[in-house]
Tab-separated table of N, CA and C in Angstrom:
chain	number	residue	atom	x	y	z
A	1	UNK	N	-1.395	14.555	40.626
A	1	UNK	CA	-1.673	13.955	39.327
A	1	UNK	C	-2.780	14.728	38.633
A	2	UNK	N	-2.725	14.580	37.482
A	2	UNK	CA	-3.408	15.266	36.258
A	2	UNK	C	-4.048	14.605	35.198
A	3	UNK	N	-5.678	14.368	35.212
A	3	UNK	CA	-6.323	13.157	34.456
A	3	UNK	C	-6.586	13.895	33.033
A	4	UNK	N	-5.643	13.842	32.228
A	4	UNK	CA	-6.263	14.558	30.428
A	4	UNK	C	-7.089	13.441	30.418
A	5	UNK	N	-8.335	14.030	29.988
A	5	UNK	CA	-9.548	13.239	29.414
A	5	UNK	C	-9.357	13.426	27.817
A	6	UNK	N	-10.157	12.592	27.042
A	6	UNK	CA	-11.047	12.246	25.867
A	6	UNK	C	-11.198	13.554	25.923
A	7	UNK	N	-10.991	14.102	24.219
A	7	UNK	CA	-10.872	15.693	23.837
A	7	UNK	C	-12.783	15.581	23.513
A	8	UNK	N	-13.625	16.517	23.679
A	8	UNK	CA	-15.038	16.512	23.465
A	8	UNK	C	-14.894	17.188	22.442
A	9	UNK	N	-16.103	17.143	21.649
A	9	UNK	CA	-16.329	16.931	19.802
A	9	UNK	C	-15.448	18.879	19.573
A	10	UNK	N	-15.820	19.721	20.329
A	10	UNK	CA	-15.444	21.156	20.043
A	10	UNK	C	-13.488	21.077	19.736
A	11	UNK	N	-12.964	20.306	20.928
A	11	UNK	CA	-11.392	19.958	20.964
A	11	UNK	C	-11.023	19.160	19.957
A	12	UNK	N	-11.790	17.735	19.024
A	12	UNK	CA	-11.808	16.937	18.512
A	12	UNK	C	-11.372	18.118	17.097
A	13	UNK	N	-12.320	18.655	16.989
A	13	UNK	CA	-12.317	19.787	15.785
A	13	UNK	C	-10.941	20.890	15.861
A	14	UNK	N	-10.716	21.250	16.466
A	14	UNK	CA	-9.407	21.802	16.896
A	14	UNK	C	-8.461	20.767	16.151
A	15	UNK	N	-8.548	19.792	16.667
A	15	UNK	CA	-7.370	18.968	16.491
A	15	UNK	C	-7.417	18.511	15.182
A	16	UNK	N	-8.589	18.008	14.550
A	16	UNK	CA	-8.602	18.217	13.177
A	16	UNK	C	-8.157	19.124	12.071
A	17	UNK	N	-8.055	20.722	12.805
A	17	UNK	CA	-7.854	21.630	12.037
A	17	UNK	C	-6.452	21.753	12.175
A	18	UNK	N	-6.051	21.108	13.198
A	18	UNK	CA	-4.209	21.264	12.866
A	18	UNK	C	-3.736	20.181	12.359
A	19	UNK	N	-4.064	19.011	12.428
A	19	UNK	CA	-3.849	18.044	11.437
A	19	UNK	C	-3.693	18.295	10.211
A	20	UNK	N	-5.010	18.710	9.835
A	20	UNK	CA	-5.201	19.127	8.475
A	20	UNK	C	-4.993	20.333	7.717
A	21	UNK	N	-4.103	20.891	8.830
A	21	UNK	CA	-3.890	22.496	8.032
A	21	UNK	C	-3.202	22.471	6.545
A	22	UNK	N	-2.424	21.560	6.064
A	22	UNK	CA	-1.713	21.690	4.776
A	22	UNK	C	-2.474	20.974	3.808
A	23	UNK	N	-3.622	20.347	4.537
A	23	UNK	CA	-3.996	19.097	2.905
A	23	UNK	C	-4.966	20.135	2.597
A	24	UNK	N	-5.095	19.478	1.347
A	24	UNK	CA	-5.842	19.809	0.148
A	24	UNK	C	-7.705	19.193	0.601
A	25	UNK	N	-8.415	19.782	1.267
A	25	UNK	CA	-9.794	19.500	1.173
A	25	UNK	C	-10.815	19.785	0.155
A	26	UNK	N	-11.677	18.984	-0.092
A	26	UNK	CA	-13.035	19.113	-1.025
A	26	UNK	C	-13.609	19.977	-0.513
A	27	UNK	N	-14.389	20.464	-1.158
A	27	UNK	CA	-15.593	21.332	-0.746
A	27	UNK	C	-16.207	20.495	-0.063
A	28	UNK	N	-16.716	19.401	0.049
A	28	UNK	CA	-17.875	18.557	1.165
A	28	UNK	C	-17.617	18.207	2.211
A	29	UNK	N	-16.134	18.648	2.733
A	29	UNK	CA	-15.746	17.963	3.820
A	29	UNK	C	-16.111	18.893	5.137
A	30	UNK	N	-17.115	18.319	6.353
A	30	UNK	CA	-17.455	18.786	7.007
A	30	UNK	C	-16.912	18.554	8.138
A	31	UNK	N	-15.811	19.293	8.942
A	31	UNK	CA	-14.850	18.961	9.845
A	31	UNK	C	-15.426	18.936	11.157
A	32	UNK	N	-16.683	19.778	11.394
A	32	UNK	CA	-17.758	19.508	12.822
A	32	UNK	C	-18.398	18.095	12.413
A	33	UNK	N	-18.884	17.794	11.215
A	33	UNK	CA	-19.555	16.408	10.951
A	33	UNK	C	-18.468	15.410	11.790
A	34	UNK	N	-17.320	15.405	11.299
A	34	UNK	CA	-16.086	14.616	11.699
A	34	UNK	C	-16.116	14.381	13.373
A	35	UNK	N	-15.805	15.594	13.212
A	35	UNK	CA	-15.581	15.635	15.228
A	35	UNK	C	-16.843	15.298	15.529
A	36	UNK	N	-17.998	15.216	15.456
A	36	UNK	CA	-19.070	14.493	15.799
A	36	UNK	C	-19.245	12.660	16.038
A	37	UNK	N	-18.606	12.595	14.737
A	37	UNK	CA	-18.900	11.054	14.408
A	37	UNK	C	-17.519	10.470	15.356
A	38	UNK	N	-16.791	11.075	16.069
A	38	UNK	CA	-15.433	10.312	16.451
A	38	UNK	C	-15.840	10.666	17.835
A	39	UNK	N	-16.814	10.733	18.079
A	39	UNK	CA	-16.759	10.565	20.045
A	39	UNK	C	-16.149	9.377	20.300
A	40	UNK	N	-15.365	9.198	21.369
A	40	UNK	CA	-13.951	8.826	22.389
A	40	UNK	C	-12.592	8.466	21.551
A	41	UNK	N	-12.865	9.049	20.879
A	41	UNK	CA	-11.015	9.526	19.758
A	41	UNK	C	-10.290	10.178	20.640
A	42	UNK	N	-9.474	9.551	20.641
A	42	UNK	CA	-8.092	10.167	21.546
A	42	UNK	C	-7.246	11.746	20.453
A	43	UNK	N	-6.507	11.826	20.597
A	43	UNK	CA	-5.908	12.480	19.850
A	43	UNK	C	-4.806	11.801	18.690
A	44	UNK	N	-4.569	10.752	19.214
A	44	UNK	CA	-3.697	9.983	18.294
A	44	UNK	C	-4.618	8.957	17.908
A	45	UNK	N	-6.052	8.916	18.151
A	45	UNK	CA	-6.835	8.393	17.109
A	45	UNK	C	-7.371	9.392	15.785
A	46	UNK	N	-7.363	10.468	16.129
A	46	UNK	CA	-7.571	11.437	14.857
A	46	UNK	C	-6.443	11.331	14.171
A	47	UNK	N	-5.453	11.443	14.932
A	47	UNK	CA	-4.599	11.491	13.741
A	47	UNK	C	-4.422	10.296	12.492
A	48	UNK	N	-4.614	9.181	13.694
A	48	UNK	CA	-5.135	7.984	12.867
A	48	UNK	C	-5.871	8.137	11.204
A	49	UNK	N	-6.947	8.487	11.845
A	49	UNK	CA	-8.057	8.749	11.160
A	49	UNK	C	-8.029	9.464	9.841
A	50	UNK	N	-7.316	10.541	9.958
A	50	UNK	CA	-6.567	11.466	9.059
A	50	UNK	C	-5.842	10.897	7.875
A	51	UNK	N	-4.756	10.272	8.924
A	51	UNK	CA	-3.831	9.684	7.861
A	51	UNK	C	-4.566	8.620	6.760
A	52	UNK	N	-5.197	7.577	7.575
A	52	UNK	CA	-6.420	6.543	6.681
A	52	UNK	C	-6.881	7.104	5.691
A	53	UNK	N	-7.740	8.287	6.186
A	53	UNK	CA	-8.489	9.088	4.977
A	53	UNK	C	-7.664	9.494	3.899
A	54	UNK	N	-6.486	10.279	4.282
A	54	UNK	CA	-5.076	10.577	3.240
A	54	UNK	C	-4.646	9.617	2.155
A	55	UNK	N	-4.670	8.092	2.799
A	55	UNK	CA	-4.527	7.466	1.909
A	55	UNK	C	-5.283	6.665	0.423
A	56	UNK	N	-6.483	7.271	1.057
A	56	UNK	CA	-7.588	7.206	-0.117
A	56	UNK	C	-7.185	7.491	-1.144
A	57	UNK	N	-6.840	8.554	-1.565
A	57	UNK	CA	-6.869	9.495	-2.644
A	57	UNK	C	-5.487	8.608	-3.325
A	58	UNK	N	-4.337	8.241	-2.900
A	58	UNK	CA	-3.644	7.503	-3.439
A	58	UNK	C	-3.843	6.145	-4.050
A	59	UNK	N	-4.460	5.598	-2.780
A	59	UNK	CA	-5.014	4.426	-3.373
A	59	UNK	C	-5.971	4.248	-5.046
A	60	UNK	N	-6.226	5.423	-4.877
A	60	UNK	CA	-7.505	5.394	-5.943
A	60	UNK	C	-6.680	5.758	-7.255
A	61	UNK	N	-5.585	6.773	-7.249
A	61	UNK	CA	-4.508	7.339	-8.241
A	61	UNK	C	-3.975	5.695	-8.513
A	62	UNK	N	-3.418	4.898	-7.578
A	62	UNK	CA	-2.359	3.965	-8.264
A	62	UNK	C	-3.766	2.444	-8.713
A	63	UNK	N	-4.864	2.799	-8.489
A	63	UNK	CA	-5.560	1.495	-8.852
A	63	UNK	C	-6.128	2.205	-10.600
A	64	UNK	N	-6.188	3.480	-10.876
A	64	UNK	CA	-6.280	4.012	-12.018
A	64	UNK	C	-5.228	3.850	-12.800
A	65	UNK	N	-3.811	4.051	-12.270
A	65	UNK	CA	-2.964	4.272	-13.131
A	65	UNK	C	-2.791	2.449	-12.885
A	66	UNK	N	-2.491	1.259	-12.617
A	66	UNK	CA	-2.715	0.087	-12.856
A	66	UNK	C	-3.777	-0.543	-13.879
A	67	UNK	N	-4.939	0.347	-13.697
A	67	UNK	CA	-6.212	-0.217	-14.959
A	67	UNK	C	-5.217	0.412	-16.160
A	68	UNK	N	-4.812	1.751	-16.489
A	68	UNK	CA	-4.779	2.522	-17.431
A	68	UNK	C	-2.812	1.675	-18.144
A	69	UNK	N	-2.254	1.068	-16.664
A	69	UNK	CA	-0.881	0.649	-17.509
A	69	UNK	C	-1.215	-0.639	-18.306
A	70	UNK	N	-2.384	-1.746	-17.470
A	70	UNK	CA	-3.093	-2.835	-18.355
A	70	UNK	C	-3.378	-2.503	-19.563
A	71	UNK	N	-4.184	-1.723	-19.851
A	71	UNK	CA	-4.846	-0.896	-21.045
A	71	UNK	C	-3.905	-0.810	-22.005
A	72	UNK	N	-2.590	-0.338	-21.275
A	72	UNK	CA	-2.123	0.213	-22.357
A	72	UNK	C	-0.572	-0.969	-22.889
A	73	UNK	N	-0.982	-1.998	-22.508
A	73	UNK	CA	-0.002	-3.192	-22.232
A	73	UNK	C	-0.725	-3.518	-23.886
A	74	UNK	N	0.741	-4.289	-24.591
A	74	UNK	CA	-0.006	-4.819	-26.029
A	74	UNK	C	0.388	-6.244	-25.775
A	75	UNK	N	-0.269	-7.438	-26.250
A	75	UNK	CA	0.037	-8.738	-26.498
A	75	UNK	C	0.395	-8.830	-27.694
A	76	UNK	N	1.663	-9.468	-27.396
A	76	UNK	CA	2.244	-9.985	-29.400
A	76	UNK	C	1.451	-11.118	-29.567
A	77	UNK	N	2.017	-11.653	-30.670
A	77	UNK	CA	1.358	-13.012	-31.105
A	77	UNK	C	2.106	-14.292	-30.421
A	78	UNK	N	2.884	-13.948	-29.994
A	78	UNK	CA	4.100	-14.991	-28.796
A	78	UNK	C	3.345	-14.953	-27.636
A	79	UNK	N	2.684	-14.197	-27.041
A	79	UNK	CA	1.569	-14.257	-25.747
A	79	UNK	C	2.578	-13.382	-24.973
A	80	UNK	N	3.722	-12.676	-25.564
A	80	UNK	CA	4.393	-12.029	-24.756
A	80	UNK	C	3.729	-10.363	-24.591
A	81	UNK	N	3.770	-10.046	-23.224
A	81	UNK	CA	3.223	-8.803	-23.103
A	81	UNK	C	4.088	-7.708	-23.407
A	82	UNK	N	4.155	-6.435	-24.218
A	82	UNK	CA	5.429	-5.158	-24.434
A	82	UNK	C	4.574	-4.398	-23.937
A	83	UNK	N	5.617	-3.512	-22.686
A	83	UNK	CA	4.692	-2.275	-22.395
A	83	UNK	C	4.845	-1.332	-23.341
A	84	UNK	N	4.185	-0.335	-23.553
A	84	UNK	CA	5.051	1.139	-24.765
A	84	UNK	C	6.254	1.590	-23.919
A	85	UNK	N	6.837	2.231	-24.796
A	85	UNK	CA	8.064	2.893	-24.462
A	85	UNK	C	7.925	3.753	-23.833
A	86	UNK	N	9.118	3.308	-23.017
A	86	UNK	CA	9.557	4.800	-21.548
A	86	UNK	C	9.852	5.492	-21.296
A	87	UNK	N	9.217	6.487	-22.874
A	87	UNK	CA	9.874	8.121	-23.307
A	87	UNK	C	9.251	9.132	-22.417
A	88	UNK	N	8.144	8.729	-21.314
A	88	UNK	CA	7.677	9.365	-20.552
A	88	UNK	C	7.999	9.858	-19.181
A	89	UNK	N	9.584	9.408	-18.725
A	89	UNK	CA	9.786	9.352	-17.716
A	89	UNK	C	10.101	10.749	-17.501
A	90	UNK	N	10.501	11.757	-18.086
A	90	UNK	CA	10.203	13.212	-18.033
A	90	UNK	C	9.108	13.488	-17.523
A	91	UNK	N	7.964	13.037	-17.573
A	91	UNK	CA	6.387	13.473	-17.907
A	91	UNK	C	6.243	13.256	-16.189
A	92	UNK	N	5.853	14.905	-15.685
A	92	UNK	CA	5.624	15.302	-14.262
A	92	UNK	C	4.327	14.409	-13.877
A	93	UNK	N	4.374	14.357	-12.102
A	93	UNK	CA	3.431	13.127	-11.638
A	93	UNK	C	1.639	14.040	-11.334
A	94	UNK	N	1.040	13.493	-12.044
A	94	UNK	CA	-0.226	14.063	-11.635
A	94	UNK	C	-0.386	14.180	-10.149
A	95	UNK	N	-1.393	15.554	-9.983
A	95	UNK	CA	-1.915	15.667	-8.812
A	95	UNK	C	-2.689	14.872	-8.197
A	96	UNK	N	-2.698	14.497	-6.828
A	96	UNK	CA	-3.551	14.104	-6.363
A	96	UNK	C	-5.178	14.495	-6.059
A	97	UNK	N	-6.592	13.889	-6.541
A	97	UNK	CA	-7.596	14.677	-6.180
A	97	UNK	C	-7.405	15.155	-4.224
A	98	UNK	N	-8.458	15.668	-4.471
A	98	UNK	CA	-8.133	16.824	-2.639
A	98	UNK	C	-9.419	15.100	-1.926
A	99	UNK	N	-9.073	15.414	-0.393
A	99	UNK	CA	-9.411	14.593	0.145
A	99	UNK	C	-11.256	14.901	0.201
A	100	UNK	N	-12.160	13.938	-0.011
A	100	UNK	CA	-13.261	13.873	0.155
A	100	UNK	C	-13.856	13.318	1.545
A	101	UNK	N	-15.271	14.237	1.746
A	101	UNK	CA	-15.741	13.381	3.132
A	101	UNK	C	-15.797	11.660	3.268
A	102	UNK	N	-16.169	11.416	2.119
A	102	UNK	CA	-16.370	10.197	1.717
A	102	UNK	C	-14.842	8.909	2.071
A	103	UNK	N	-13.869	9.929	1.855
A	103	UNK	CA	-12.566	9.635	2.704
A	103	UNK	C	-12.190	9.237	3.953
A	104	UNK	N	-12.831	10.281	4.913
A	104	UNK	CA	-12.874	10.540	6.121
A	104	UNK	C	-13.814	8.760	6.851
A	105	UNK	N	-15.157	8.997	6.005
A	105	UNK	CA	-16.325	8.256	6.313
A	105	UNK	C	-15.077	6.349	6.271
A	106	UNK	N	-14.918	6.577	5.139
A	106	UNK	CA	-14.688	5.122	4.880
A	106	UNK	C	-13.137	4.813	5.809
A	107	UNK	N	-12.415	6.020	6.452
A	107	UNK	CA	-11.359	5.752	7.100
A	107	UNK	C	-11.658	5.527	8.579
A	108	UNK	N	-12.807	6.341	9.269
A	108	UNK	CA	-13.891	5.868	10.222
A	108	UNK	C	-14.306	4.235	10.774
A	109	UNK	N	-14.101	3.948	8.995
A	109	UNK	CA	-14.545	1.904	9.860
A	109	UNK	C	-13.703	1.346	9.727
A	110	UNK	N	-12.491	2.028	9.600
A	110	UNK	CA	-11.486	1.332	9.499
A	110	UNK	C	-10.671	1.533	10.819
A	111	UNK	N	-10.546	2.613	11.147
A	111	UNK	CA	-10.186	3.485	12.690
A	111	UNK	C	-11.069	2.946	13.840
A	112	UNK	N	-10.884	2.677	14.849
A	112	UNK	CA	-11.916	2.905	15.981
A	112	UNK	C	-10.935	3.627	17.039
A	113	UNK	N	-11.789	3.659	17.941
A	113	UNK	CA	-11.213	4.375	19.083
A	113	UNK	C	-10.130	3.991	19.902
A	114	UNK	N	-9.316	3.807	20.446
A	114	UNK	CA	-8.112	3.046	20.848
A	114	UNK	C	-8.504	2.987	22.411
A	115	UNK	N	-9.646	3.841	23.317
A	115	UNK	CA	-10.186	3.701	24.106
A	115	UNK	C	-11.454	3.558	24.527
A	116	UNK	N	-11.868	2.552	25.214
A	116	UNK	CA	-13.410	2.898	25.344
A	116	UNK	C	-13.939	3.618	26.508
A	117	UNK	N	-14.639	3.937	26.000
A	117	UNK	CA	-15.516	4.807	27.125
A	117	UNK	C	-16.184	3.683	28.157
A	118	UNK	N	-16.348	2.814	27.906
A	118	UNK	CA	-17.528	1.884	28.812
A	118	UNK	C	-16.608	1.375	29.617
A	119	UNK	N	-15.295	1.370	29.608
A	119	UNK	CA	-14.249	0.561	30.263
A	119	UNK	C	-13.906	1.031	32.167
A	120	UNK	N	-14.108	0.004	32.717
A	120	UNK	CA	-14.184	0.393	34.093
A	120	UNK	C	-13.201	0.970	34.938
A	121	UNK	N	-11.537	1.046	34.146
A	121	UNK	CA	-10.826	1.796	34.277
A	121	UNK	C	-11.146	3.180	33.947
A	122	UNK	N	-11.721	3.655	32.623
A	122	UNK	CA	-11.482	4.859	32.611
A	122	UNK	C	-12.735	5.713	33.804
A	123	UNK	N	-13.934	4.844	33.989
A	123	UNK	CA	-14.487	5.462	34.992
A	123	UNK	C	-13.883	5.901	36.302
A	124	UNK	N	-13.114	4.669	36.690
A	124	UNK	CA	-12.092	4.870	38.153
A	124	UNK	C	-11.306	5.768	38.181
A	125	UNK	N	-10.928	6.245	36.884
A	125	UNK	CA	-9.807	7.493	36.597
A	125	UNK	C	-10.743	8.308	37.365
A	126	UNK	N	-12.161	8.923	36.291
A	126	UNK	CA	-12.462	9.495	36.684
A	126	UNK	C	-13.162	10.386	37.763
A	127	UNK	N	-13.471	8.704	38.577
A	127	UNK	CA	-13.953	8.932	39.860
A	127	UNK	C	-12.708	9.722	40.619
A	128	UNK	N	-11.692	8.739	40.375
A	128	UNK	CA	-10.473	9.287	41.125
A	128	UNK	C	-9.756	10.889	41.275
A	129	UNK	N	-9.789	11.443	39.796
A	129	UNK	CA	-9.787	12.946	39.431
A	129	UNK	C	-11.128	13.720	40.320
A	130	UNK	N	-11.998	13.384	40.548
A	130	UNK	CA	-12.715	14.072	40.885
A	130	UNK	C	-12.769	13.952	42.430
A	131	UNK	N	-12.053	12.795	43.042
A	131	UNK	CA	-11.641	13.450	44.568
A	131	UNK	C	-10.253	13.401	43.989
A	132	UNK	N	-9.543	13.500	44.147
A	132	UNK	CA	-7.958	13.868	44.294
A	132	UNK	C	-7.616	15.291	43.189
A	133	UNK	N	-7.861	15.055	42.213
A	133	UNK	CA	-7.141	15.271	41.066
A	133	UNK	C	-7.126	16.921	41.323
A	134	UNK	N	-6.401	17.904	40.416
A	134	UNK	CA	-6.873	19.651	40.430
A	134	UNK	C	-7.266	19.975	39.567
């Protein structure tokens, strides 16, 4: 038998960088900061983590474009609401802004670790790897 441990913050970063090889990052995003702050992240807790953060940037596009369709909603004098006309459906979908640390941070308390470290199983693993294991 073969005990894969908890990836340490250097592997954590690795794994971040293949996650994230196609998105669009900010300039502030500090991917060693990251792998720092996620000690006992599994690997399918980063990815977690990732995806959470990913969804920021959407979230924030459809709560803008919701203020901006209100806005642009008219009330008749019937109390009935008309949206404007839907000559826009040609009209290509804005970009998404690129993901911010601030992303990452707030997808963090939303994520936790799916394992703990303090847990008396994973010590026994590791007692166990260290007589048996190769």
């Amino acid at each position: 038998r073969l005990l894969v441990d908890l990836p340490d913050a250097e592997n954590r970063l690795k794994i971040l960088k293949v996650i994230l090889k196609d998105e669009d990052l900010g300039s502030d995003v500090q991917l060693e900061e990251i792998s720092k702050l996620t000690e006992g992240f599994s690997g399918s807790d980063m990815n977690n983590l990732c995806n959470a953060a990913a969804y920021q940037p959407i979230r924030d596009y459809l709560s803008l474009e919701k203020k901006n369709s209100n806005s642009d909603n008219i009330t008749t004098t019937s109390g009935r609401t008309d949206s404007p006309d839907s000559s826009d459906i040609g009209t290509p979908t804005p970009k998404l802004r690129s993901l911010m640390m601030s992303d990452f941070i707030q997808a963090k308390k939303e994520i936790s670790a799916s394992v703990s470290e303090d847990t008396q199983s994973i010590a026994e693993l590791r007692a166990w790897n260290d007589l048996f294991g190769e």
